[in-house]
Amino acid sequence: MNEIGGNALLARVGALYHDIGKMEHPEYFIENQKYLKNPHDDLKDEESAKKIIEHVTKGVEMAKQYGLPEQIIKFIRTHHGSSRVEYFYRNYLKKNPKGRVDEGKFRYPGPKPFSKETAVAMLVDSVEAASRSLQQPNEQQLEELIDRLIDGKLEDKQLDNADITMREINIIRNRLKKLMKSIFHVRVQYPSEKAKA
């Protein structure tokens, strides 16, 4: 965060509180379903998306109830911007290939991130969440995942209101790649002796 001129302490505290809305119904979030039946199995895709999206509004309500400062509430509001809940959106499209889709039912209400700190929170949150689906990724898989997620946020214009440059986004991109490789303990693969011969 310091490398891009951001407030590291603010970003850290915002990151700690950004998902407090999940406490209202933790069972709807994959990270809490290890030994539980997935409640989304009994819901329509639009209903599932609504349950996921609600963690933002519930988080803002909780933050206000407990007197968190507006600076931190902004992280809760903006960490998904106006992005889509992709899994349920794509699932809906598979089930309804010729049907009309109200994309608004699958989008977070926003607003989009407006600062370096909230933009970084969005990027880190999306990378962390998506990386959970990887079993034992190699270096290339991690890099491709991070590039796809960050490029997707840029294409969806989620960072257009943020006070962050492309150079700074690429610094964050490279830091995330390094961090995720260390989390997954990815090591450089050396050619075997047979491959050399």
CSV table of C-alpha atoms in Angstrom, one decimal:
chain,number,residue,atom,x,y,z
A,1,MET,CA,0.0,0.0,0.0
A,2,ASN,CA,2.8,2.4,0.9
A,3,GLU,CA,4.4,1.7,-2.6
A,4,ILE,CA,1.4,3.4,-4.2
A,5,GLY,CA,1.1,6.3,-1.8
A,6,GLY,CA,-1.9,4.8,0.1
A,7,ASN,CA,-2.7,4.7,3.7
A,8,ALA,CA,-1.7,1.2,4.8
A,9,LEU,CA,-3.3,1.4,8.3
A,10,LEU,CA,-6.7,2.6,6.8
A,11,ALA,CA,-6.5,-0.2,4.2
A,12,ARG,CA,-5.7,-2.8,6.8
A,13,VAL,CA,-8.6,-1.8,9.1
A,14,GLY,CA,-11.0,-1.5,6.2
A,15,ALA,CA,-10.0,-5.0,5.1
A,16,LEU,CA,-10.7,-6.4,8.6
A,17,TYR,CA,-14.3,-5.0,8.5
A,18,HIS,CA,-15.3,-5.2,4.9
A,19,ASP,CA,-17.2,-8.5,5.2
A,20,ILE,CA,-18.9,-8.1,8.6
A,21,GLY,CA,-22.3,-8.5,6.8
A,22,LYS,CA,-21.5,-12.2,6.3
A,23,MET,CA,-22.0,-12.7,10.0
A,24,GLU,CA,-25.8,-12.3,9.6
A,25,HIS,CA,-26.1,-15.5,7.5
A,26,PRO,CA,-22.6,-17.1,7.3
A,27,GLU,CA,-24.0,-20.4,5.9
A,28,TYR,CA,-24.5,-18.7,2.5
A,29,PHE,CA,-20.8,-18.2,2.0
A,30,ILE,CA,-18.6,-21.0,0.6
A,31,GLU,CA,-15.9,-20.4,3.1
A,32,ASN,CA,-18.3,-21.4,5.9
A,33,GLN,CA,-19.8,-24.5,4.2
A,34,LYS,CA,-17.1,-27.1,4.8
A,35,TYR,CA,-19.3,-29.4,6.8
A,36,LEU,CA,-22.7,-28.0,6.0
A,37,LYS,CA,-25.3,-28.5,3.3
A,38,ASN,CA,-25.1,-25.7,0.8
A,39,PRO,CA,-28.3,-23.7,1.2
A,40,HIS,CA,-28.0,-22.4,-2.3
A,41,ASP,CA,-28.9,-25.9,-3.6
A,42,ASP,CA,-32.5,-25.1,-2.6
A,43,LEU,CA,-32.7,-21.5,-4.1
A,44,LYS,CA,-33.1,-20.1,-7.5
A,45,ASP,CA,-30.0,-18.4,-8.9
A,46,GLU,CA,-31.6,-14.9,-8.5
A,47,GLU,CA,-32.4,-15.7,-4.8
A,48,SER,CA,-28.8,-16.9,-4.2
A,49,ALA,CA,-27.4,-13.8,-5.8
A,50,LYS,CA,-29.6,-11.7,-3.6
A,51,LYS,CA,-28.4,-13.5,-0.4
A,52,ILE,CA,-24.8,-12.9,-1.4
A,53,ILE,CA,-25.4,-9.3,-2.3
A,54,GLU,CA,-27.2,-8.6,1.0
A,55,HIS,CA,-23.9,-9.0,2.9
A,56,VAL,CA,-23.0,-5.5,1.8
A,57,THR,CA,-26.1,-3.8,3.0
A,58,LYS,CA,-26.2,-5.9,6.2
A,59,GLY,CA,-22.6,-5.0,6.8
A,60,VAL,CA,-23.3,-1.2,6.4
A,61,GLU,CA,-26.2,-1.6,8.9
A,62,MET,CA,-24.0,-3.4,11.4
A,63,ALA,CA,-21.2,-1.0,11.0
A,64,LYS,CA,-23.5,2.0,11.7
A,65,GLN,CA,-25.2,0.1,14.6
A,66,TYR,CA,-21.8,-0.4,16.3
A,67,GLY,CA,-20.5,3.1,15.5
A,68,LEU,CA,-17.8,2.3,13.0
A,69,PRO,CA,-16.4,5.5,11.3
A,70,GLU,CA,-17.6,6.3,7.8
A,71,GLN,CA,-14.1,5.8,6.4
A,72,ILE,CA,-14.4,2.1,7.3
A,73,ILE,CA,-18.1,1.8,6.2
A,74,LYS,CA,-16.9,3.0,2.7
A,75,PHE,CA,-14.9,-0.3,2.4
A,76,ILE,CA,-18.0,-2.3,3.2
A,77,ARG,CA,-20.0,-0.4,0.6
A,78,THR,CA,-17.4,-0.5,-2.2
A,79,HIS,CA,-15.5,-3.8,-2.0
A,80,HIS,CA,-17.7,-5.3,-4.7
A,81,GLY,CA,-18.6,-2.1,-6.5
A,82,SER,CA,-21.3,-2.7,-9.0
A,83,SER,CA,-19.9,-6.0,-10.1
A,84,ARG,CA,-21.9,-9.2,-10.9
A,85,VAL,CA,-22.2,-12.2,-8.7
A,86,GLU,CA,-20.6,-14.2,-11.5
A,87,TYR,CA,-21.2,-17.8,-10.4
A,88,PHE,CA,-25.0,-17.4,-10.1
A,89,TYR,CA,-25.2,-15.2,-13.1
A,90,ARG,CA,-23.5,-17.7,-15.3
A,91,ASN,CA,-25.5,-20.6,-13.7
A,92,TYR,CA,-28.7,-18.7,-14.5
A,93,LEU,CA,-27.6,-18.2,-18.2
A,94,LYS,CA,-26.8,-22.0,-18.5
A,95,LYS,CA,-30.2,-22.9,-17.3
A,96,ASN,CA,-32.0,-20.2,-19.4
A,97,PRO,CA,-30.0,-19.9,-22.6
A,98,LYS,CA,-32.9,-18.3,-24.5
A,99,GLY,CA,-34.5,-16.5,-21.7
A,100,ARG,CA,-34.1,-12.8,-20.8
A,101,VAL,CA,-32.0,-12.0,-17.9
A,102,ASP,CA,-32.3,-9.0,-15.6
A,103,GLU,CA,-28.6,-8.4,-15.0
A,104,GLY,CA,-29.5,-6.0,-12.2
A,105,LYS,CA,-30.6,-8.9,-10.0
A,106,PHE,CA,-27.0,-10.2,-10.2
A,107,ARG,CA,-25.2,-6.9,-9.5
A,108,TYR,CA,-24.1,-5.3,-6.3
A,109,PRO,CA,-25.6,-1.9,-5.7
A,110,GLY,CA,-22.3,-0.1,-5.6
A,111,PRO,CA,-20.8,2.5,-5.3
A,112,LYS,CA,-17.5,1.6,-7.0
A,113,PRO,CA,-14.3,2.1,-5.1
A,114,PHE,CA,-13.2,5.8,-5.1
A,115,SER,CA,-9.8,5.7,-3.4
A,116,LYS,CA,-6.5,3.7,-3.7
A,117,GLU,CA,-7.4,1.9,-0.5
A,118,THR,CA,-10.9,0.8,-1.5
A,119,ALA,CA,-9.7,-0.2,-5.0
A,120,VAL,CA,-6.9,-2.3,-3.5
A,121,ALA,CA,-9.5,-3.9,-1.1
A,122,MET,CA,-11.7,-4.8,-4.1
A,123,LEU,CA,-8.8,-6.4,-5.9
A,124,VAL,CA,-7.4,-8.3,-3.0
A,125,ASP,CA,-10.8,-9.5,-2.0
A,126,SER,CA,-11.6,-10.9,-5.4
A,127,VAL,CA,-8.2,-12.6,-5.8
A,128,GLU,CA,-8.4,-14.1,-2.3
A,129,ALA,CA,-12.0,-15.4,-2.9
A,130,ALA,CA,-11.2,-16.9,-6.3
A,131,SER,CA,-8.0,-18.5,-5.2
A,132,ARG,CA,-10.0,-20.7,-2.8
A,133,SER,CA,-11.2,-22.7,-5.8
A,134,LEU,CA,-7.7,-23.7,-6.8
A,135,GLN,CA,-6.4,-27.0,-5.4
A,136,GLN,CA,-2.6,-27.0,-5.9
A,137,PRO,CA,-2.0,-24.2,-8.5
A,138,ASN,CA,1.2,-23.7,-10.2
A,139,GLU,CA,2.8,-20.4,-10.9
A,140,GLN,CA,1.2,-19.9,-14.3
A,141,GLN,CA,-2.3,-20.7,-13.0
A,142,LEU,CA,-2.0,-18.2,-10.2
A,143,GLU,CA,-0.7,-15.5,-12.5
A,144,GLU,CA,-3.4,-16.2,-15.0
A,145,LEU,CA,-6.1,-16.1,-12.3
A,146,ILE,CA,-4.8,-12.7,-11.0
A,147,ASP,CA,-4.5,-11.2,-14.4
A,148,ARG,CA,-8.0,-12.4,-15.4
A,149,LEU,CA,-9.6,-11.0,-12.2
A,150,ILE,CA,-7.9,-7.6,-12.3
A,151,ASP,CA,-8.4,-7.2,-16.1
A,152,GLY,CA,-12.1,-8.1,-15.5
A,153,LYS,CA,-12.5,-5.4,-12.9
A,154,LEU,CA,-10.9,-2.9,-15.4
A,155,GLU,CA,-13.1,-4.0,-18.3
A,156,ASP,CA,-16.2,-3.8,-16.1
A,157,LYS,CA,-15.0,-0.3,-15.2
A,158,GLN,CA,-15.1,-1.0,-11.5
A,159,LEU,CA,-11.9,1.1,-10.9
A,160,ASP,CA,-12.9,4.1,-13.0
A,161,ASN,CA,-13.8,6.2,-10.0
A,162,ALA,CA,-10.8,5.3,-7.9
A,163,ASP,CA,-7.8,7.6,-7.5
A,164,ILE,CA,-5.4,5.0,-8.8
A,165,THR,CA,-3.2,4.8,-11.9
A,166,MET,CA,-2.5,1.9,-14.2
A,167,ARG,CA,1.1,1.9,-13.0
A,168,GLU,CA,-0.2,1.6,-9.4
A,169,ILE,CA,-2.6,-1.2,-10.4
A,170,ASN,CA,0.3,-3.1,-11.9
A,171,ILE,CA,2.3,-2.7,-8.7
A,172,ILE,CA,-0.7,-4.2,-6.8
A,173,ARG,CA,-1.0,-7.0,-9.5
A,174,ASN,CA,2.7,-7.9,-9.1
A,175,ARG,CA,2.5,-7.8,-5.3
A,176,LEU,CA,-0.6,-10.1,-5.4
A,177,LYS,CA,1.2,-12.6,-7.6
A,178,LYS,CA,4.2,-12.7,-5.2
A,179,LEU,CA,1.9,-13.0,-2.2
A,180,MET,CA,-0.3,-15.7,-3.6
A,181,LYS,CA,2.8,-17.7,-4.7
A,182,SER,CA,4.1,-17.6,-1.2
A,183,ILE,CA,0.6,-18.6,0.3
A,184,PHE,CA,0.4,-21.6,-2.1
A,185,HIS,CA,4.1,-22.3,-1.7
A,186,VAL,CA,4.7,-22.3,-5.4
A,187,ARG,CA,8.3,-23.0,-6.3
A,188,VAL,CA,10.1,-22.7,-9.6
A,189,GLN,CA,10.1,-26.0,-11.4
A,190,TYR,CA,13.5,-27.0,-12.5
A,191,PRO,CA,14.0,-29.2,-15.6
A,192,SER,CA,14.8,-32.8,-14.7
A,193,GLU,CA,18.1,-34.3,-15.6
A,194,LYS,CA,16.3,-36.4,-18.4
A,195,ALA,CA,14.9,-33.2,-19.9
A,196,LYS,CA,18.4,-31.8,-20.1
A,197,ALA,CA,19.8,-34.8,-22.0
